[in-house]
PDB file of C-alpha atoms in Angstrom:
ATOM      1  CA  LEU A   1       0.000   0.000   0.000  1.00  0.00           C
ATOM      2  CA  ILE A   2       2.841   2.397   0.749  1.00  0.00           C
ATOM      3  CA  ASN A   3       3.647   2.513  -2.982  1.00  0.00           C
ATOM      4  CA  LEU A   4       0.074   3.662  -3.722  1.00  0.00           C
ATOM      5  CA  ILE A   5      -0.212   6.415  -1.115  1.00  0.00           C
ATOM      6  CA  ASP A   6       0.254   9.310  -3.550  1.00  0.00           C
ATOM      7  CA  SER A   7      -2.389   7.924  -5.917  1.00  0.00           C
ATOM      8  CA  LEU A   8      -4.817   7.045  -3.114  1.00  0.00           C
ATOM      9  CA  GLY A   9      -4.407  10.557  -1.745  1.00  0.00           C
ATOM     10  CA  LEU A  10      -5.895  11.926  -4.984  1.00  0.00           C
ATOM     11  CA  CYS A  11      -9.126   9.947  -4.501  1.00  0.00           C
ATOM     12  CA  GLU A  12     -12.163  11.821  -3.196  1.00  0.00           C
ATOM     13  CA  ARG A  13     -13.235   8.781  -1.206  1.00  0.00           C
ATOM     14  CA  ILE A  14     -11.732   5.393  -0.312  1.00  0.00           C
ATOM     15  CA  PHE A  15     -14.113   2.751   1.048  1.00  0.00           C
ATOM     16  CA  VAL A  16     -12.828  -0.072   3.248  1.00  0.00           C
ATOM     17  CA  HIS A  17     -14.688  -2.985   4.867  1.00  0.00           C
ATOM     18  CA  SER A  18     -13.170  -3.034   8.340  1.00  0.00           C
ATOM     19  CA  LEU A  19     -11.885  -0.851  11.156  1.00  0.00           C
ATOM     20  CA  ASP A  20      -8.503  -2.549  10.808  1.00  0.00           C
ATOM     21  CA  ASP A  21      -8.327  -1.416   7.177  1.00  0.00           C
ATOM     22  CA  LEU A  22      -9.265   2.119   8.167  1.00  0.00           C
ATOM     23  CA  ASN A  23      -6.579   2.251  10.855  1.00  0.00           C
ATOM     24  CA  ARG A  24      -3.994   0.774   8.479  1.00  0.00           C
ATOM     25  CA  LEU A  25      -4.578   3.615   6.003  1.00  0.00           C
ATOM     26  CA  LYS A  26      -4.629   6.126   8.838  1.00  0.00           C
ATOM     27  CA  LYS A  27      -1.109   5.042   9.849  1.00  0.00           C
ATOM     28  CA  LEU A  28      -0.021   5.690   6.261  1.00  0.00           C
ATOM     29  CA  GLY A  29      -1.416   9.232   6.390  1.00  0.00           C
ATOM     30  CA  LEU A  30      -4.790   8.701   4.699  1.00  0.00           C
ATOM     31  CA  VAL A  31      -7.525   9.984   7.026  1.00  0.00           C
ATOM     32  CA  ASN A  32      -9.978  12.510   5.608  1.00  0.00           C
ATOM     33  CA  ASN A  33     -10.919  10.604   2.462  1.00  0.00           C
ATOM     34  CA  VAL A  34     -11.355   7.128   4.038  1.00  0.00           C
ATOM     35  CA  SER A  35     -14.716   5.689   5.137  1.00  0.00           C
ATOM     36  CA  ILE A  36     -15.923   2.307   6.359  1.00  0.00           C
ATOM     37  CA  PHE A  37     -18.313   0.507   4.009  1.00  0.00           C
ATOM     38  CA  PRO A  38     -19.541  -2.513   6.016  1.00  0.00           C
ATOM     39  CA  HIS A  39     -19.601  -5.873   4.276  1.00  0.00           C
ATOM     40  CA  GLY A  40     -23.297  -6.660   3.916  1.00  0.00           C
ATOM     41  CA  PHE A  41     -25.566  -9.649   4.524  1.00  0.00           C
ATOM     42  CA  LEU A  42     -28.396 -11.006   2.385  1.00  0.00           C
ATOM     43  CA  ILE A  43     -31.157  -9.705   4.639  1.00  0.00           C
ATOM     44  CA  ASN A  44     -34.157 -10.415   2.384  1.00  0.00           C
ATOM     45  CA  GLN A  45     -33.173 -14.023   1.738  1.00  0.00           C
ATOM     46  CA  LEU A  46     -32.228 -14.462   5.390  1.00  0.00           C
ATOM     47  CA  GLN A  47     -35.661 -13.308   6.514  1.00  0.00           C
ATOM     48  CA  LYS A  48     -37.331 -15.648   4.002  1.00  0.00           C
ATOM     49  CA  ILE A  49     -35.408 -18.632   5.339  1.00  0.00           C
ATOM     50  CA  LYS A  50     -36.106 -17.596   8.912  1.00  0.00           C
ATOM     51  CA  ASN A  51     -39.841 -17.298   8.323  1.00  0.00           C
ATOM     52  CA  GLU A  52     -40.441 -20.280   6.035  1.00  0.00           C
ATOM     53  CA  ASN A  53     -37.761 -22.897   6.287  1.00  0.00           C
ATOM     54  CA  LEU A  54     -35.795 -22.655   9.510  1.00  0.00           C
ATOM     55  CA  LYS A  55     -36.126 -25.611  11.823  1.00  0.00           C
ATOM     56  CA  PRO A  56     -34.269 -25.974  15.125  1.00  0.00           C
ATOM     57  CA  ILE A  57     -31.303 -28.311  14.820  1.00  0.00           C
ATOM     58  CA  GLN A  58     -31.509 -31.205  17.220  1.00  0.00           C
ATOM     59  CA  ILE A  59     -28.691 -33.648  17.692  1.00  0.00           C
ATOM     60  CA  HIS A  60     -29.479 -36.946  19.377  1.00  0.00           C
ATOM     61  CA  LYS A  61     -27.372 -40.029  20.027  1.00  0.00           C
ATOM     62  CA  LYS A  62     -29.413 -41.943  17.437  1.00  0.00           C
ATOM     63  CA  ARG A  63     -28.901 -39.280  14.753  1.00  0.00           C
ATOM     64  CA  VAL A  64     -27.857 -40.894  11.456  1.00  0.00           C
ATOM     65  CA  LYS A  65     -25.087 -38.411  10.643  1.00  0.00           C
ATOM     66  CA  LEU A  66     -23.857 -34.860  11.089  1.00  0.00           C
ATOM     67  CA  ARG A  67     -24.393 -32.854   7.903  1.00  0.00           C
ATOM     68  CA  ILE A  68     -21.544 -30.416   7.248  1.00  0.00           C
ATOM     69  CA  ALA A  69     -21.295 -27.924   4.387  1.00  0.00           C
ATOM     70  CA  THR A  70     -18.678 -25.543   3.089  1.00  0.00           C
ATOM     71  CA  TYR A  71     -19.002 -22.801   0.488  1.00  0.00           C
ATOM     72  CA  GLY A  72     -16.855 -20.544  -1.682  1.00  0.00           C
ATOM     73  CA  PHE A  73     -14.931 -20.396  -4.950  1.00  0.00           C
ATOM     74  CA  CYS A  74     -12.904 -23.494  -5.759  1.00  0.00           C
ATOM     75  CA  LEU A  75      -9.470 -22.068  -4.959  1.00  0.00           C
ATOM     76  CA  PRO A  76      -6.451 -23.754  -3.322  1.00  0.00           C
ATOM     77  CA  ASN A  77      -6.351 -21.426  -0.318  1.00  0.00           C
ATOM     78  CA  LYS A  78      -9.914 -22.269   0.766  1.00  0.00           C
ATOM     79  CA  GLY A  79      -8.868 -25.463   2.558  1.00  0.00           C
ATOM     80  CA  PHE A  80     -11.335 -27.832   0.906  1.00  0.00           C
ATOM     81  CA  GLU A  81      -8.732 -30.584   0.547  1.00  0.00           C
ATOM     82  CA  GLU A  82      -7.899 -30.333   4.248  1.00  0.00           C
ATOM     83  CA  LEU A  83     -11.598 -30.544   5.123  1.00  0.00           C
ATOM     84  CA  ILE A  84     -12.014 -33.640   2.933  1.00  0.00           C
ATOM     85  CA  ARG A  85      -9.111 -35.284   4.728  1.00  0.00           C
ATOM     86  CA  ALA A  86     -10.630 -34.266   8.066  1.00  0.00           C
ATOM     87  CA  VAL A  87     -13.805 -36.127   7.089  1.00  0.00           C
ATOM     88  CA  LYS A  88     -11.660 -39.182   6.325  1.00  0.00           C
ATOM     89  CA  ILE A  89     -10.252 -39.010   9.859  1.00  0.00           C
ATOM     90  CA  LEU A  90     -13.773 -38.776  11.294  1.00  0.00           C
ATOM     91  CA  LYS A  91     -14.951 -41.731   9.204  1.00  0.00           C
ATOM     92  CA  ASP A  92     -11.984 -43.802  10.383  1.00  0.00           C
ATOM     93  CA  LYS A  93     -13.120 -43.043  13.932  1.00  0.00           C
ATOM     94  CA  ASN A  94     -16.611 -44.261  13.003  1.00  0.00           C
ATOM     95  CA  PHE A  95     -18.054 -40.784  13.440  1.00  0.00           C
ATOM     96  CA  PRO A  96     -21.122 -40.441  11.175  1.00  0.00           C
ATOM     97  CA  VAL A  97     -20.620 -37.386   8.986  1.00  0.00           C
ATOM     98  CA  GLU A  98     -21.616 -36.111   5.555  1.00  0.00           C
ATOM     99  CA  LEU A  99     -19.840 -33.243   3.780  1.00  0.00           C
ATOM    100  CA  ASN A 100     -21.444 -31.090   1.078  1.00  0.00           C
ATOM    101  CA  ILE A 101     -19.058 -28.774  -0.778  1.00  0.00           C
ATOM    102  CA  PHE A 102     -20.602 -25.927  -2.782  1.00  0.00           C
ATOM    103  CA  SER A 103     -17.685 -24.495  -4.703  1.00  0.00           C
ATOM    104  CA  ALA A 104     -18.053 -22.887  -8.124  1.00  0.00           C
ATOM    105  CA  ILE A 105     -14.958 -22.995 -10.345  1.00  0.00           C
ATOM    106  CA  TYR A 106     -13.352 -19.553 -10.248  1.00  0.00           C
ATOM    107  CA  SER A 107     -11.850 -19.702 -13.736  1.00  0.00           C
ATOM    108  CA  ALA A 108     -10.389 -22.186 -16.218  1.00  0.00           C
ATOM    109  CA  GLU A 109      -6.994 -21.517 -14.648  1.00  0.00           C
ATOM    110  CA  TYR A 110      -8.166 -23.186 -11.431  1.00  0.00           C
ATOM    111  CA  LYS A 111     -10.040 -26.111 -12.968  1.00  0.00           C
ATOM    112  CA  TYR A 112      -7.147 -28.318 -11.861  1.00  0.00           C
ATOM    113  CA  TYR A 113      -8.090 -27.755  -8.222  1.00  0.00           C
ATOM    114  CA  SER A 114     -11.622 -29.112  -8.607  1.00  0.00           C
ATOM    115  CA  ASP A 115     -10.095 -32.128 -10.391  1.00  0.00           C
ATOM    116  CA  LEU A 116      -7.739 -32.573  -7.444  1.00  0.00           C
ATOM    117  CA  LEU A 117     -10.665 -32.500  -5.008  1.00  0.00           C
ATOM    118  CA  PHE A 118     -12.651 -35.070  -6.989  1.00  0.00           C
ATOM    119  CA  ASN A 119      -9.573 -37.302  -7.169  1.00  0.00           C
ATOM    120  CA  THR A 120      -8.941 -36.943  -3.439  1.00  0.00           C
ATOM    121  CA  ILE A 121     -12.521 -37.936  -2.668  1.00  0.00           C
ATOM    122  CA  ASP A 122     -12.141 -41.016  -4.885  1.00  0.00           C
ATOM    123  CA  GLU A 123      -8.740 -41.981  -3.501  1.00  0.00           C
ATOM    124  CA  LEU A 124      -9.992 -41.774   0.086  1.00  0.00           C
ATOM    125  CA  ASP A 125     -13.092 -43.815  -0.798  1.00  0.00           C
ATOM    126  CA  LEU A 126     -15.424 -41.038   0.330  1.00  0.00           C
ATOM    127  CA  THR A 127     -17.750 -40.781  -2.658  1.00  0.00           C
ATOM    128  CA  GLN A 128     -20.665 -42.018  -0.529  1.00  0.00           C
ATOM    129  CA  HIS A 129     -19.976 -39.401   2.147  1.00  0.00           C
ATOM    130  CA  ILE A 130     -18.856 -36.261   0.286  1.00  0.00           C
ATOM    131  CA  SER A 131     -20.560 -34.365  -2.527  1.00  0.00           C
ATOM    132  CA  LEU A 132     -18.781 -31.667  -4.540  1.00  0.00           C
ATOM    133  CA  ASN A 133     -21.010 -29.230  -6.429  1.00  0.00           C
ATOM    134  CA  CYS A 134     -19.008 -26.921  -8.723  1.00  0.00           C
ATOM    135  CA  GLU A 135     -22.015 -25.219 -10.338  1.00  0.00           C
ATOM    136  CA  TYR A 136     -22.910 -21.551  -9.933  1.00  0.00           C
ATOM    137  CA  MET A 137     -26.140 -21.045  -7.988  1.00  0.00           C
ATOM    138  CA  GLU A 138     -28.439 -18.128  -7.238  1.00  0.00           C
ATOM    139  CA  ASP A 139     -28.108 -16.678  -3.743  1.00  0.00           C
ATOM    140  CA  ASP A 140     -31.449 -17.994  -2.507  1.00  0.00           C
ATOM    141  CA  GLU A 141     -30.588 -21.517  -3.706  1.00  0.00           C
ATOM    142  CA  THR A 142     -27.193 -21.324  -2.010  1.00  0.00           C
ATOM    143  CA  LEU A 143     -28.756 -20.235   1.274  1.00  0.00           C
ATOM    144  CA  ASN A 144     -31.384 -22.964   1.128  1.00  0.00           C
ATOM    145  CA  GLN A 145     -28.701 -25.580   0.476  1.00  0.00           C
ATOM    146  CA  LEU A 146     -26.553 -24.340   3.353  1.00  0.00           C
ATOM    147  CA  ASN A 147     -29.595 -24.099   5.614  1.00  0.00           C
ATOM    148  CA  SER A 148     -30.284 -27.817   5.127  1.00  0.00           C
ATOM    149  CA  ASN A 149     -27.005 -28.689   6.876  1.00  0.00           C
ATOM    150  CA  ASP A 150     -26.206 -28.755  10.572  1.00  0.00           C
ATOM    151  CA  LEU A 151     -22.894 -26.959  10.475  1.00  0.00           C
ATOM    152  CA  ILE A 152     -21.012 -24.698   8.032  1.00  0.00           C
ATOM    153  CA  ILE A 153     -17.201 -24.726   7.948  1.00  0.00           C
ATOM    154  CA  PHE A 154     -14.794 -22.313   6.250  1.00  0.00           C
ATOM    155  CA  PRO A 155     -11.388 -24.021   6.510  1.00  0.00           C
ATOM    156  CA  TYR A 156      -9.348 -21.270   4.799  1.00  0.00           C
ATOM    157  CA  GLN A 157      -5.609 -21.943   4.889  1.00  0.00           C
ATOM    158  CA  LYS A 158      -4.525 -18.393   4.067  1.00  0.00           C
ATOM    159  CA  SER A 159      -5.939 -15.155   2.671  1.00  0.00           C
ATOM    160  CA  ASN A 160      -4.744 -11.661   1.780  1.00  0.00           C
ATOM    161  CA  GLU A 161      -8.293 -10.306   1.992  1.00  0.00           C
ATOM    162  CA  SER A 162      -9.567  -8.414   5.029  1.00  0.00           C
ATOM    163  CA  SER A 163     -13.191  -9.593   4.930  1.00  0.00           C
ATOM    164  CA  SER A 164     -15.054 -12.627   3.588  1.00  0.00           C
ATOM    165  CA  ALA A 165     -18.235 -12.556   1.515  1.00  0.00           C
ATOM    166  CA  ALA A 166     -18.527 -16.359   1.566  1.00  0.00           C
ATOM    167  CA  VAL A 167     -18.674 -16.578   5.355  1.00  0.00           C
ATOM    168  CA  ARG A 168     -21.560 -14.108   5.334  1.00  0.00           C
ATOM    169  CA  HIS A 169     -23.538 -16.562   3.226  1.00  0.00           C
ATOM    170  CA  GLY A 170     -22.841 -19.149   5.882  1.00  0.00           C
ATOM    171  CA  LEU A 171     -24.047 -16.838   8.626  1.00  0.00           C
ATOM    172  CA  ALA A 172     -27.085 -15.785   6.573  1.00  0.00           C
ATOM    173  CA  SER A 173     -28.105 -19.446   6.343  1.00  0.00           C
ATOM    174  CA  LEU A 174     -28.723 -19.254  10.115  1.00  0.00           C
ATOM    175  CA  ARG A 175     -26.556 -22.263  10.796  1.00  0.00           C
ATOM    176  CA  PRO A 176     -23.591 -22.445  13.198  1.00  0.00           C
ATOM    177  CA  VAL A 177     -20.342 -21.468  11.467  1.00  0.00           C
ATOM    178  CA  LEU A 178     -16.801 -22.712  12.200  1.00  0.00           C
ATOM    179  CA  VAL A 179     -13.755 -20.939  10.741  1.00  0.00           C
ATOM    180  CA  THR A 180      -9.985 -21.217  10.878  1.00  0.00           C
ATOM    181  CA  PRO A 181      -8.103 -18.675  13.028  1.00  0.00           C
ATOM    182  CA  LEU A 182      -7.354 -16.194  10.229  1.00  0.00           C
ATOM    183  CA  HIS A 183      -7.527 -12.417  10.244  1.00  0.00           C
ATOM    184  CA  ILE A 184     -10.093 -12.442   7.413  1.00  0.00           C
ATOM    185  CA  PHE A 185     -12.716 -13.580   9.953  1.00  0.00           C
ATOM    186  CA  HIS A 186     -11.756 -11.044  12.609  1.00  0.00           C
ATOM    187  CA  ASP A 187     -14.643  -8.689  11.841  1.00  0.00           C
ATOM    188  CA  ILE A 188     -17.236 -11.387  12.599  1.00  0.00           C
ATOM    189  CA  ASP A 189     -15.413 -13.258  15.368  1.00  0.00           C
ATOM    190  CA  HIS A 190     -18.322 -12.725  17.775  1.00  0.00           C
ATOM    191  CA  LEU A 191     -20.609 -14.652  15.393  1.00  0.00           C
ATOM    192  CA  VAL A 192     -18.520 -17.755  14.686  1.00  0.00           C
ATOM    193  CA  TYR A 193     -16.761 -20.653  16.371  1.00  0.00           C
ATOM    194  CA  TYR A 194     -13.041 -21.080  15.747  1.00  0.00           C
ATOM    195  CA  LEU A 195     -11.320 -24.267  14.659  1.00  0.00           C
ATOM    196  CA  LYS A 196      -8.173 -25.200  16.590  1.00  0.00           C
ATOM    197  CA  GLY A 197      -6.011 -24.898  13.510  1.00  0.00           C
ATOM    198  CA  PHE A 198      -5.556 -25.574   9.813  1.00  0.00           C
ATOM    199  CA  THR A 199      -4.561 -29.227   9.489  1.00  0.00           C
ATOM    200  CA  PRO A 200      -6.995 -32.096   8.817  1.00  0.00           C
ATOM    201  CA  GLU A 201      -6.204 -33.434  12.281  1.00  0.00           C
ATOM    202  CA  LEU A 202      -7.064 -30.175  14.058  1.00  0.00           C
ATOM    203  CA  ILE A 203     -10.144 -29.605  11.894  1.00  0.00           C
ATOM    204  CA  SER A 204     -11.508 -33.075  12.668  1.00  0.00           C
ATOM    205  CA  GLU A 205     -10.740 -32.636  16.362  1.00  0.00           C
ATOM    206  CA  SER A 206     -12.577 -29.307  16.365  1.00  0.00           C
ATOM    207  CA  ILE A 207     -15.629 -30.840  14.700  1.00  0.00           C
ATOM    208  CA  LEU A 208     -15.738 -33.585  17.330  1.00  0.00           C
ATOM    209  CA  ASP A 209     -15.396 -31.060  20.148  1.00  0.00           C
ATOM    210  CA  TRP A 210     -18.142 -28.890  18.691  1.00  0.00           C
ATOM    211  CA  PHE A 211     -20.447 -31.882  18.268  1.00  0.00           C
ATOM    212  CA  ARG A 212     -19.890 -33.104  21.813  1.00  0.00           C
ATOM    213  CA  SER A 213     -20.491 -29.653  23.280  1.00  0.00           C
ATOM    214  CA  HIS A 214     -23.840 -29.368  21.444  1.00  0.00           C
ATOM    215  CA  GLU A 215     -24.938 -32.989  21.527  1.00  0.00           C
ATOM    216  CA  LYS A 216     -27.215 -32.519  24.536  1.00  0.00           C
ATOM    217  CA  SER A 217     -28.523 -29.133  23.445  1.00  0.00           C
ATOM    218  CA  ASN A 218     -31.745 -28.655  21.493  1.00  0.00           C
ATOM    219  CA  ASP A 219     -30.754 -25.114  20.570  1.00  0.00           C
ATOM    220  CA  MET A 220     -27.655 -25.066  18.416  1.00  0.00           C
ATOM    221  CA  PHE A 221     -27.847 -21.297  18.031  1.00  0.00           C
ATOM    222  CA  ASP A 222     -26.766 -20.724  21.629  1.00  0.00           C
ATOM    223  CA  LYS A 223     -23.129 -19.752  21.631  1.00  0.00           C
TER     224      LYS A 223
END
């Protein structure tokens, strides 16, 4: 950013998503032309789901399986491979789990990553337990799909962005959300649960801990 200060100083207005971004520019001398533009939520669709479709999540000992979803562009930094391997660990421990990945292909340049995910699912013999949907969907369809799961996970491995649009879809689905301990989730840290780390082992351990802490609760929205 320091190389862009002169150019940014010529702008009438600079919009940033977070207080951290605002303070970062302030330290570089940009103050009067910087404003916060909060990252929004899909309020209309959220209200529709809340009024028509939302059902309390109940986890019982006889439950068939825990339905987990993840969402976002099919990019290597999103941690989908690590989440797939975490599901393998859970299956090896005889923990009943299903993973639904909603991940549109970002561009032809990254088609290889979706191929890698499909191959990983096959190699780990998880085709009966993991679905990978790489199609683009309308927002209301995405929210309805996410809403049908028990838990939403964003296992990002790294990010240079300061705020996540994908995680807001997860939150708008009105389902509990788990994220990795990255700065990109800092602005919504009071709304999410944090995974213990980034590896398949830590992700699977976090899922088990979350499940056990909510197993006896009929209200999974209590945090």
